[in-house]
mmCIF file of C-alpha atoms in Angstrom:
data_model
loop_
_atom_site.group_PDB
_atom_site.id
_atom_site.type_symbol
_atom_site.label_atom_id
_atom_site.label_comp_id
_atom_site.label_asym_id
_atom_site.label_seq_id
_atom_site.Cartn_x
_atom_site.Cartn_y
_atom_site.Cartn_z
ATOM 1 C CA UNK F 162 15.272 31.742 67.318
ATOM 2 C CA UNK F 163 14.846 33.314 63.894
ATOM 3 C CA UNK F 164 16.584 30.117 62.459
ATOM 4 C CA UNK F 165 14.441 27.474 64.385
ATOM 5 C CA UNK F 166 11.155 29.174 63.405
ATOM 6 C CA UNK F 167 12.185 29.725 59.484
ATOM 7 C CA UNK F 168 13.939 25.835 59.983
ATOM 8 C CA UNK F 169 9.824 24.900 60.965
ATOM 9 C CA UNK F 170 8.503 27.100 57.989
ATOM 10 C CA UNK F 171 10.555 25.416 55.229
ATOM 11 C CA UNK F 172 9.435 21.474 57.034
ATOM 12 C CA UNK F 173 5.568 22.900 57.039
ATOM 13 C CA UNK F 174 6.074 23.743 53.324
ATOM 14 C CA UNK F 175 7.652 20.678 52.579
ATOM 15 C CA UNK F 176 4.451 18.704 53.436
ATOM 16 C CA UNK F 177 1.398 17.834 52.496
ATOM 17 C CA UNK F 178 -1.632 16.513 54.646
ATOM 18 C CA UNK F 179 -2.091 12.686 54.443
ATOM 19 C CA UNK F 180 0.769 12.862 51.612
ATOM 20 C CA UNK F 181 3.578 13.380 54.382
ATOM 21 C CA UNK F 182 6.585 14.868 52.373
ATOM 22 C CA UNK F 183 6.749 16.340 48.521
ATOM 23 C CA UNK F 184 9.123 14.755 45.941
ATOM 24 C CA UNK F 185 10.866 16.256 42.586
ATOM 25 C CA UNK F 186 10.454 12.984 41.293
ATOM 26 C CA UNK F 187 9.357 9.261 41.579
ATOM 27 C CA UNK F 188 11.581 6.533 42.740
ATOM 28 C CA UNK F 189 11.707 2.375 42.882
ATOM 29 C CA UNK F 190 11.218 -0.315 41.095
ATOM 30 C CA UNK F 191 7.425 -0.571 41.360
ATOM 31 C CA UNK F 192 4.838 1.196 39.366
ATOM 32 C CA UNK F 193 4.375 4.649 40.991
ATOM 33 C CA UNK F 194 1.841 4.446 43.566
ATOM 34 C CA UNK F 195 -0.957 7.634 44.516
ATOM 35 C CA UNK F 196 1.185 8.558 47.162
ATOM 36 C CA UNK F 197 4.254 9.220 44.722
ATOM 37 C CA UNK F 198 2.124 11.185 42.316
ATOM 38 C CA UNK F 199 0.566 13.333 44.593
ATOM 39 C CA UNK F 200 3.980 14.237 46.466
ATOM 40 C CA UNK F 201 5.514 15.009 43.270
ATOM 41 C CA UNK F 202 2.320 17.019 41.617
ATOM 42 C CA UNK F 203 2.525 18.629 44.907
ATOM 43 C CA UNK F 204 6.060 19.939 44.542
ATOM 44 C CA UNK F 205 5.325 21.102 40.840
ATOM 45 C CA UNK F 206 2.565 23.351 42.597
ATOM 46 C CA UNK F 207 4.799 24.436 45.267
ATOM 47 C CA UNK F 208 8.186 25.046 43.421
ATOM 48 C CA UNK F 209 7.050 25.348 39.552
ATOM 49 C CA UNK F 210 5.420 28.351 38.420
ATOM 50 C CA UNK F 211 2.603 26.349 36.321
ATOM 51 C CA UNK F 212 -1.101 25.833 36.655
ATOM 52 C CA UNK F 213 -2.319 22.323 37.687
ATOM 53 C CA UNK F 214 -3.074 21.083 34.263
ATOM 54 C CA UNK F 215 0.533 21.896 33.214
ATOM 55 C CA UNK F 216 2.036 20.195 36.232
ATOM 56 C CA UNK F 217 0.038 17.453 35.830
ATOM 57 C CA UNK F 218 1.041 16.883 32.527
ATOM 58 C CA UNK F 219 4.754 17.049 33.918
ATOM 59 C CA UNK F 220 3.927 14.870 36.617
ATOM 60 C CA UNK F 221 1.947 12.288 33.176
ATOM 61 C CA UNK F 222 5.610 12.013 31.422
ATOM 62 C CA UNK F 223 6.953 11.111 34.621
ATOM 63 C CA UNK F 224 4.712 8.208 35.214
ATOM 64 C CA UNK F 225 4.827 7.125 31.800
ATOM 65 C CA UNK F 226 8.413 6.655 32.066
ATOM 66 C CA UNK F 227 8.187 3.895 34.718
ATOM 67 C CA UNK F 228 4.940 1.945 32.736
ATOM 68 C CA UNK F 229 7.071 1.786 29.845
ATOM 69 C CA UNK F 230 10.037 -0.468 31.465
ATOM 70 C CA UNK F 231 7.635 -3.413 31.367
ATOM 71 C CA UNK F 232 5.884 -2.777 28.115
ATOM 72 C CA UNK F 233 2.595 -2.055 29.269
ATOM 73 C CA UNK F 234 0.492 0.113 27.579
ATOM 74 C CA UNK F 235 -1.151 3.384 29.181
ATOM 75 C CA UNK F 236 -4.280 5.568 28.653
ATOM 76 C CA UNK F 237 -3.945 8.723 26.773
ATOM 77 C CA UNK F 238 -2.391 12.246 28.807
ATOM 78 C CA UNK F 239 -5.630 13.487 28.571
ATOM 79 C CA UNK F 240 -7.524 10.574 30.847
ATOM 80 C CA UNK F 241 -4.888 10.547 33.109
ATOM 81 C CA UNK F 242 -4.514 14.505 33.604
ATOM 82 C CA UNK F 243 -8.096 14.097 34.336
ATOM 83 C CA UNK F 244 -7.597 11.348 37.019
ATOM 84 C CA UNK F 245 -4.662 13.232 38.611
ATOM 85 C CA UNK F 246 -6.912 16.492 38.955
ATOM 86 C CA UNK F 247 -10.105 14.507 40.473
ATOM 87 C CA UNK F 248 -7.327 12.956 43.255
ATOM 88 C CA UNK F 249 -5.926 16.389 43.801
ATOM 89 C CA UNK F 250 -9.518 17.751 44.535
ATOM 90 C CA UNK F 251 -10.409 15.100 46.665
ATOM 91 C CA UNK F 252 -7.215 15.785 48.715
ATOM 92 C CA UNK F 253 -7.838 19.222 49.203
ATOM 93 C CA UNK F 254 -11.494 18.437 50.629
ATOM 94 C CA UNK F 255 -10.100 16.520 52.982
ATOM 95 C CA UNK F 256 -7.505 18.819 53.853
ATOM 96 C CA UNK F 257 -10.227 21.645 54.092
ATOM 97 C CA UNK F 258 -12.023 19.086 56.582
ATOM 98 C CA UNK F 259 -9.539 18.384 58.707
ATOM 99 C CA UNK F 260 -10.535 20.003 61.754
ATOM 100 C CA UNK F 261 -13.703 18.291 61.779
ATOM 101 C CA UNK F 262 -14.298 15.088 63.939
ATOM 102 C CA UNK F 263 -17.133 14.000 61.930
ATOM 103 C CA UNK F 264 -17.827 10.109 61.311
ATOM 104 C CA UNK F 265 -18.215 10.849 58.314
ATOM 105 C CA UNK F 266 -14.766 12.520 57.466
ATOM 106 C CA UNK F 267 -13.179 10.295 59.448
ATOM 107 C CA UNK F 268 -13.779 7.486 57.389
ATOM 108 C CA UNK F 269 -12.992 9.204 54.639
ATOM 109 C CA UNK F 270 -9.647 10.347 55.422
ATOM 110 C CA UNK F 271 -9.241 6.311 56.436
ATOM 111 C CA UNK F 272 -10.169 5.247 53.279
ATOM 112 C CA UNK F 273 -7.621 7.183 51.261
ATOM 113 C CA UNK F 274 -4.804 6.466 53.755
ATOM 114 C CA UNK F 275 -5.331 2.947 52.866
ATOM 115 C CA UNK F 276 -5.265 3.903 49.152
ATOM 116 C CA UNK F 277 -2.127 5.651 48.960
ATOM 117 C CA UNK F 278 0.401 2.962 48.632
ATOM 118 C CA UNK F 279 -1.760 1.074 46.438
ATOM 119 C CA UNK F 280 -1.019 1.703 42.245
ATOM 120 C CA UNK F 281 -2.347 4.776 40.429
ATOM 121 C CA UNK F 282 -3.681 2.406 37.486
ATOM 122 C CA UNK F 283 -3.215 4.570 34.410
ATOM 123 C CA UNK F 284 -2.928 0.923 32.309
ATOM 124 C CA UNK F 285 -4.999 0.829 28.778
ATOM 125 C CA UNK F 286 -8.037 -0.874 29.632
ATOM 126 C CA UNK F 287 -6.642 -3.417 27.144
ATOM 127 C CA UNK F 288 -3.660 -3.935 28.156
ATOM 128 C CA UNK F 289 -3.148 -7.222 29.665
ATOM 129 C CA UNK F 290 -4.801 -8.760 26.214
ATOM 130 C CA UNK F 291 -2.189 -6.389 24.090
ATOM 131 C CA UNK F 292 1.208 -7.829 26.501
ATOM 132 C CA UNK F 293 2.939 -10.865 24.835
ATOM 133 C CA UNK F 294 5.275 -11.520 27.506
ATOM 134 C CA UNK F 295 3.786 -13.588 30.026
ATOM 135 C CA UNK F 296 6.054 -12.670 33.307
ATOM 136 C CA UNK F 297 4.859 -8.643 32.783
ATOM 137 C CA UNK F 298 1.404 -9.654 32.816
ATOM 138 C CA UNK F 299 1.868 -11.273 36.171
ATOM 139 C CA UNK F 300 3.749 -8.482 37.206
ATOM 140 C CA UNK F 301 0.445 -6.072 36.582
ATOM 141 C CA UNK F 302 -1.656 -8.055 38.047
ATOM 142 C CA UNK F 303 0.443 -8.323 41.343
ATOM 143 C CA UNK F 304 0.587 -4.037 41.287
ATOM 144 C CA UNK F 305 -2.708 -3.952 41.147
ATOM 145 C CA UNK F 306 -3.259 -5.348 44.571
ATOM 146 C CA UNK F 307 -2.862 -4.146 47.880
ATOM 147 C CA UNK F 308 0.111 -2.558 48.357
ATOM 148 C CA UNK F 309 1.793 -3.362 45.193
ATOM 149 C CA UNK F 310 3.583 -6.745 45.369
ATOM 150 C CA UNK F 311 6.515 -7.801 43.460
ATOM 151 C CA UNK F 312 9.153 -5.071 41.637
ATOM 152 C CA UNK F 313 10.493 -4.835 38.663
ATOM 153 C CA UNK F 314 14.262 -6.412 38.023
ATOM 154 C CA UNK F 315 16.849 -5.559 35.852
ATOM 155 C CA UNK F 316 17.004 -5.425 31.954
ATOM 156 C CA UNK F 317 16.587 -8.742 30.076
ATOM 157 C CA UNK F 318 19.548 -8.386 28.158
ATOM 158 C CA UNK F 319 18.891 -10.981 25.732
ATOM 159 C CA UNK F 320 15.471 -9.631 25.104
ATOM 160 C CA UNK F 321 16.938 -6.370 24.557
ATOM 161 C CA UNK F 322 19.278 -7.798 21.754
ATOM 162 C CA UNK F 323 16.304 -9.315 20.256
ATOM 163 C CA UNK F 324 14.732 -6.041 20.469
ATOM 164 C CA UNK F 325 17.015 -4.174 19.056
ATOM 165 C CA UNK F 326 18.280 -6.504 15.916
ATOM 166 C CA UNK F 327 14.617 -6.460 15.440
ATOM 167 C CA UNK F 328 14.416 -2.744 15.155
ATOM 168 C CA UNK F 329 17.489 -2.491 12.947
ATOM 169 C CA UNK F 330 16.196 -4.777 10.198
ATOM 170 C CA UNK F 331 12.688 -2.746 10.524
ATOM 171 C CA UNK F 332 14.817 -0.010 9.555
ATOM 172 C CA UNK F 333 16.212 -1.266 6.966
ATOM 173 C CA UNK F 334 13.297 -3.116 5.306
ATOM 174 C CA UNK F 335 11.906 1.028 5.782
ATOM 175 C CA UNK F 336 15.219 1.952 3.989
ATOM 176 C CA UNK F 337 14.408 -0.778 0.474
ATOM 177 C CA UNK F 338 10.726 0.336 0.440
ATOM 178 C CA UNK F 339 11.908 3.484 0.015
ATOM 179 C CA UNK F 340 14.236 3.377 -2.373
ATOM 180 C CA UNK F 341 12.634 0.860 -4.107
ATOM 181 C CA UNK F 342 9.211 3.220 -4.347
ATOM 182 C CA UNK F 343 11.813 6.232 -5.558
ATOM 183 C CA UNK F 344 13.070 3.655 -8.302
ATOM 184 C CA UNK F 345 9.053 2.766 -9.238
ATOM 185 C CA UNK F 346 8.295 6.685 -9.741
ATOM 186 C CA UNK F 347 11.038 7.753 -11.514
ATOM 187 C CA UNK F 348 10.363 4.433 -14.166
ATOM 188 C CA UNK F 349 7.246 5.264 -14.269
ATOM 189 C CA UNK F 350 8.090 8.933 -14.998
ATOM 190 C CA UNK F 351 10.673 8.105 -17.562
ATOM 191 C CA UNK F 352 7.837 5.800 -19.347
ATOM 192 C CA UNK F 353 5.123 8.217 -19.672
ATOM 193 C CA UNK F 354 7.838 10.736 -21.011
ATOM 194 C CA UNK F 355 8.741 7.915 -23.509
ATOM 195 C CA UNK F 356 4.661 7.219 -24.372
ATOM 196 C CA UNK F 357 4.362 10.983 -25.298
ATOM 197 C CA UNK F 358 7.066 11.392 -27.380
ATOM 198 C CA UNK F 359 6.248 8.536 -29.478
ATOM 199 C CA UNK F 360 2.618 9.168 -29.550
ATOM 200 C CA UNK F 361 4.132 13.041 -30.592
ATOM 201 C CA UNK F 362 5.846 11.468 -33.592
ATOM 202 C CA UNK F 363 3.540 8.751 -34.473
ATOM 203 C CA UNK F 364 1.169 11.668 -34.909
ATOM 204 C CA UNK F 365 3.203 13.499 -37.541
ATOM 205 C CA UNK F 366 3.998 10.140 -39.136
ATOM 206 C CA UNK F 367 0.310 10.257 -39.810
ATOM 207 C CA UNK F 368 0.075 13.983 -41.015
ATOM 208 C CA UNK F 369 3.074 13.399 -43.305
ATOM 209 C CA UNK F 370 1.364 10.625 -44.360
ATOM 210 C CA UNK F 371 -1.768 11.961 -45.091
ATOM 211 C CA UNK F 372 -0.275 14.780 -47.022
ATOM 212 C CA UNK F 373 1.599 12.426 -49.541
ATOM 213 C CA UNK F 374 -2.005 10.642 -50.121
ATOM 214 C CA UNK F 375 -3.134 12.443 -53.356
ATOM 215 C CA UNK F 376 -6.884 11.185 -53.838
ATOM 216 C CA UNK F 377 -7.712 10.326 -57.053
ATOM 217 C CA UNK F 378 -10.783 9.801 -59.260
ATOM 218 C CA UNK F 379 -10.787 6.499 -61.436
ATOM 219 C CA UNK F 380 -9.568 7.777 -65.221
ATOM 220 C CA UNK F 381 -12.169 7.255 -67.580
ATOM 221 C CA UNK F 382 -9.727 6.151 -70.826
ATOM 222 C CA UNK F 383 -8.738 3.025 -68.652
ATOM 223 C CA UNK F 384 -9.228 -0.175 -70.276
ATOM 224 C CA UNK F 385 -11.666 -2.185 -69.078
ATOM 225 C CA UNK F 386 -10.354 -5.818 -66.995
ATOM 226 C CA UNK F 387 -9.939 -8.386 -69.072
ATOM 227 C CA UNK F 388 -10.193 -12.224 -68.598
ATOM 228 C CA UNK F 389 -6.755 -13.647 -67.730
ATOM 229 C CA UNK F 390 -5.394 -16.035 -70.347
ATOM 230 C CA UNK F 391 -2.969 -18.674 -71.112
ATOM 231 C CA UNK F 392 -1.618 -20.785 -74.297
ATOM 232 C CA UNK F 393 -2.417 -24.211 -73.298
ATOM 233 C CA UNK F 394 -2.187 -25.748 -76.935
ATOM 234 C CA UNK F 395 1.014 -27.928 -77.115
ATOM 235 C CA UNK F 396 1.421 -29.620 -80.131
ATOM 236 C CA UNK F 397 1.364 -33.448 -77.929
ATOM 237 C CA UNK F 398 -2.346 -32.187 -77.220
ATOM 238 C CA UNK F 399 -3.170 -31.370 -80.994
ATOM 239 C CA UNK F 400 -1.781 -34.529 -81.980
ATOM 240 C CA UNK F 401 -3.590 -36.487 -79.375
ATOM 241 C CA UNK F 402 -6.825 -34.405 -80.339
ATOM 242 C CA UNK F 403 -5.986 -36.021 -84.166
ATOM 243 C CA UNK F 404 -5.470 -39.739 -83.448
ATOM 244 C CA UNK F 405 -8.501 -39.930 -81.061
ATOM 245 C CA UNK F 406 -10.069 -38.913 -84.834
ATOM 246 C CA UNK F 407 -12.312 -36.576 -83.329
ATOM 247 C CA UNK F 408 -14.682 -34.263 -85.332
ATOM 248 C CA UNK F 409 -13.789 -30.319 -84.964
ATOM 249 C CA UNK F 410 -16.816 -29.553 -83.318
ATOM 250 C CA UNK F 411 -16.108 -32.476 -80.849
ATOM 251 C CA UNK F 412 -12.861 -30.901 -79.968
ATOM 252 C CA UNK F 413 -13.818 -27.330 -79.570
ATOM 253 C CA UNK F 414 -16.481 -28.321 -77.183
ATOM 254 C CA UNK F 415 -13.654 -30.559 -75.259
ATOM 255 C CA UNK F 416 -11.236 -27.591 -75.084
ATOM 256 C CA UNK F 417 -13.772 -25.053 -73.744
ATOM 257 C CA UNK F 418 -15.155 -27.420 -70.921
ATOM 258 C CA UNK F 419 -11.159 -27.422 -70.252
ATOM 259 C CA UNK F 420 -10.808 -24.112 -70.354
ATOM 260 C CA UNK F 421 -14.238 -23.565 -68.128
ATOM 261 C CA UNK F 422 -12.599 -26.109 -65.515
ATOM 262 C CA UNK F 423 -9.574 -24.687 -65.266
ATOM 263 C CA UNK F 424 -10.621 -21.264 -65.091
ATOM 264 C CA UNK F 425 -8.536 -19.926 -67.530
ATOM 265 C CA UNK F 426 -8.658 -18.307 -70.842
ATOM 266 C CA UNK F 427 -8.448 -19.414 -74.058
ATOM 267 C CA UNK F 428 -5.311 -18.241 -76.140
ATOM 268 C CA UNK F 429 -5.697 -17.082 -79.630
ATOM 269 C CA UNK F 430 -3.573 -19.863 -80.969
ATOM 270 C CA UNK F 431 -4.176 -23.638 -79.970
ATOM 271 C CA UNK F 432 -0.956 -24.237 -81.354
ATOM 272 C CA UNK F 433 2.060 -24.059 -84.029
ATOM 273 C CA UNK F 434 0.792 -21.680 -87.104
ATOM 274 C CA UNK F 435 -0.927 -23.149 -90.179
ATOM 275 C CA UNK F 436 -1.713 -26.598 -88.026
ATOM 276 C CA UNK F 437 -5.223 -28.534 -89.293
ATOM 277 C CA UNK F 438 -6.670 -31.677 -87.649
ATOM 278 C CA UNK F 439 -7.227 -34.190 -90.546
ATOM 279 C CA UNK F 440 -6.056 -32.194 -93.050
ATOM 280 C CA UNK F 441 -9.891 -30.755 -93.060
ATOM 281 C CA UNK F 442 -10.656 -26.878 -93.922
ATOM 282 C CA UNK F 443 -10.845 -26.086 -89.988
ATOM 283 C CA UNK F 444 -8.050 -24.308 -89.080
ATOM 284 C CA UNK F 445 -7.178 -23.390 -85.658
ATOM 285 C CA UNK F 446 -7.618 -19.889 -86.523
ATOM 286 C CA UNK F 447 -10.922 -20.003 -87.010
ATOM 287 C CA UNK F 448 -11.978 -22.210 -84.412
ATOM 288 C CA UNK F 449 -10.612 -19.985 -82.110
ATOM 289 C CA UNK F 450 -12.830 -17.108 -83.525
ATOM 290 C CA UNK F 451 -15.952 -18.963 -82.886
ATOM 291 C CA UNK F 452 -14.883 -19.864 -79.797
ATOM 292 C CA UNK F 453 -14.194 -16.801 -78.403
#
């Protein structure tokens, strides 16, 4: 007797109202439906010694596990805790109201009977627009109706490949970048190190340099400039100067404007020593003398 009675205490703890028995976890190969989450947040009350937020965050990574087989995108834990907390509430109202035989209540347990099987949608509200495989987004449409049509098969191995070949040269495009940004910092250290040391020793250059420079005042004693000169008299011109029988003052005036064309002094000797034109009293000499 003691058996039978504890055998009916252990079934009556077992159970939920409207939720019928309490899992540890969720199982199939459909999207977990409000039935499956409530039996196992139920358990997590009844067996795990956390508060409802904590076991509805167990009951969150749970879920998450079976959205993520087909790629689709969820809401963030905090949204969904929420929506797994306003179901729980609304469960134990009814469970409160039980007794009654109220229109009312009636309906309203008959309402979420008909919900349970259908999906807990916990989907981004995106996500159909963020899917690129066209065979899961018929797949979440077809959970989202009535009693969750269609299942999920097994893994698409060739996708997987693809998937995963995919991931390994992320990785190692992640791996070059890396090294490659190492490589770009230590040049660049090594560079700067090279700018300051030359812009170190360019600067004493400059101080050495300025040290050797001894300013100094123009000496009064220097000579002044003079007029650069050179001794264009060749005896061919002299003699040329002779046979065109040309007067002395006709041929001093001819070798200045030479001299004043050419830009060039006029040497103190037009030619050999001792040489006259016409055997006159001119000598070069003194020619030169009035010239100059």
């Amino acid at each position: 007797m003691a058996s039978s009675s504890s055998h009916i205490v252990l079934r009556t703890h077992d159970e939920v109202y409207l939720v019928e028995n309490v899992n540890n976890q969720i199982v199939g190969s459909k999207l977990p439906s409000i039935k499956q989450v409530l039996s196992v947040l139920f358990y997590n009350l009844r067996h795990v010694k956390l508060n409802l937020r904590e076991r509805a965050r167990l009951v969150y990574k749970e879920i998450v596990l079976f959205w993520q087989k087909p790629r689709i995108q969820v809401r963030d834990e905090q949204h969904c805790n929420l929506k797994l907390e306003k179901l729980y509430q609304n469960l134990r109202e009814l469970q409160k109201s039980a007794k009654r035989a109220s229109e009312k209540n009636t309906i309203n347990v008959s309402e979420f009977k008909e919900k349970l099987n259908n999906l807990l949608d916990v989907s981004h509200s995106n996500a159909l627009s963020m899917m690129k495989i066209e065979e899961d987004k018929k797949f979440l449409l077809m959970q989202r109706e009535k009693g969750r049509p269609g299942c999920m098969l097994g893994t698409d191995r060739n996708l997987a490949k693809k998937e995963n070949r995919a991931y390994v040269n992320l990785q190692k495009n992640e791996k070059r970048r890396k090294r490659a940004k190492i490589k770009i910092e230590q040049l660049d250290h090594t560079v700067q190190i090279d700018f300051n040391t030359d812009n170190n020793s360019t600067e004493e250059e400059v101080d050495i340099e300025e040290e050797d420079i001894i300013p100094s005042l123009p000496s009064s004693s220097c000579s002044k400039k003079q007029r650069g000169s050179r001794d264009f008299m060749t005896p061919k011109l002299l003699a040329t100067l002779d046979k065109c029988k040309l007067s002395d003052r006709d041929a001093v005036h001819i070798i200045i404007s030479i001299t004043d064309a050419l830009s060039i002094g006029v040497s103190r000797h037009f030619g050999p020593e001792g040489h006259t034109w016409n055997e006159g009293t001119c000598h070069p000499e003194i020619i030169l003398n009035n010239v100059n």
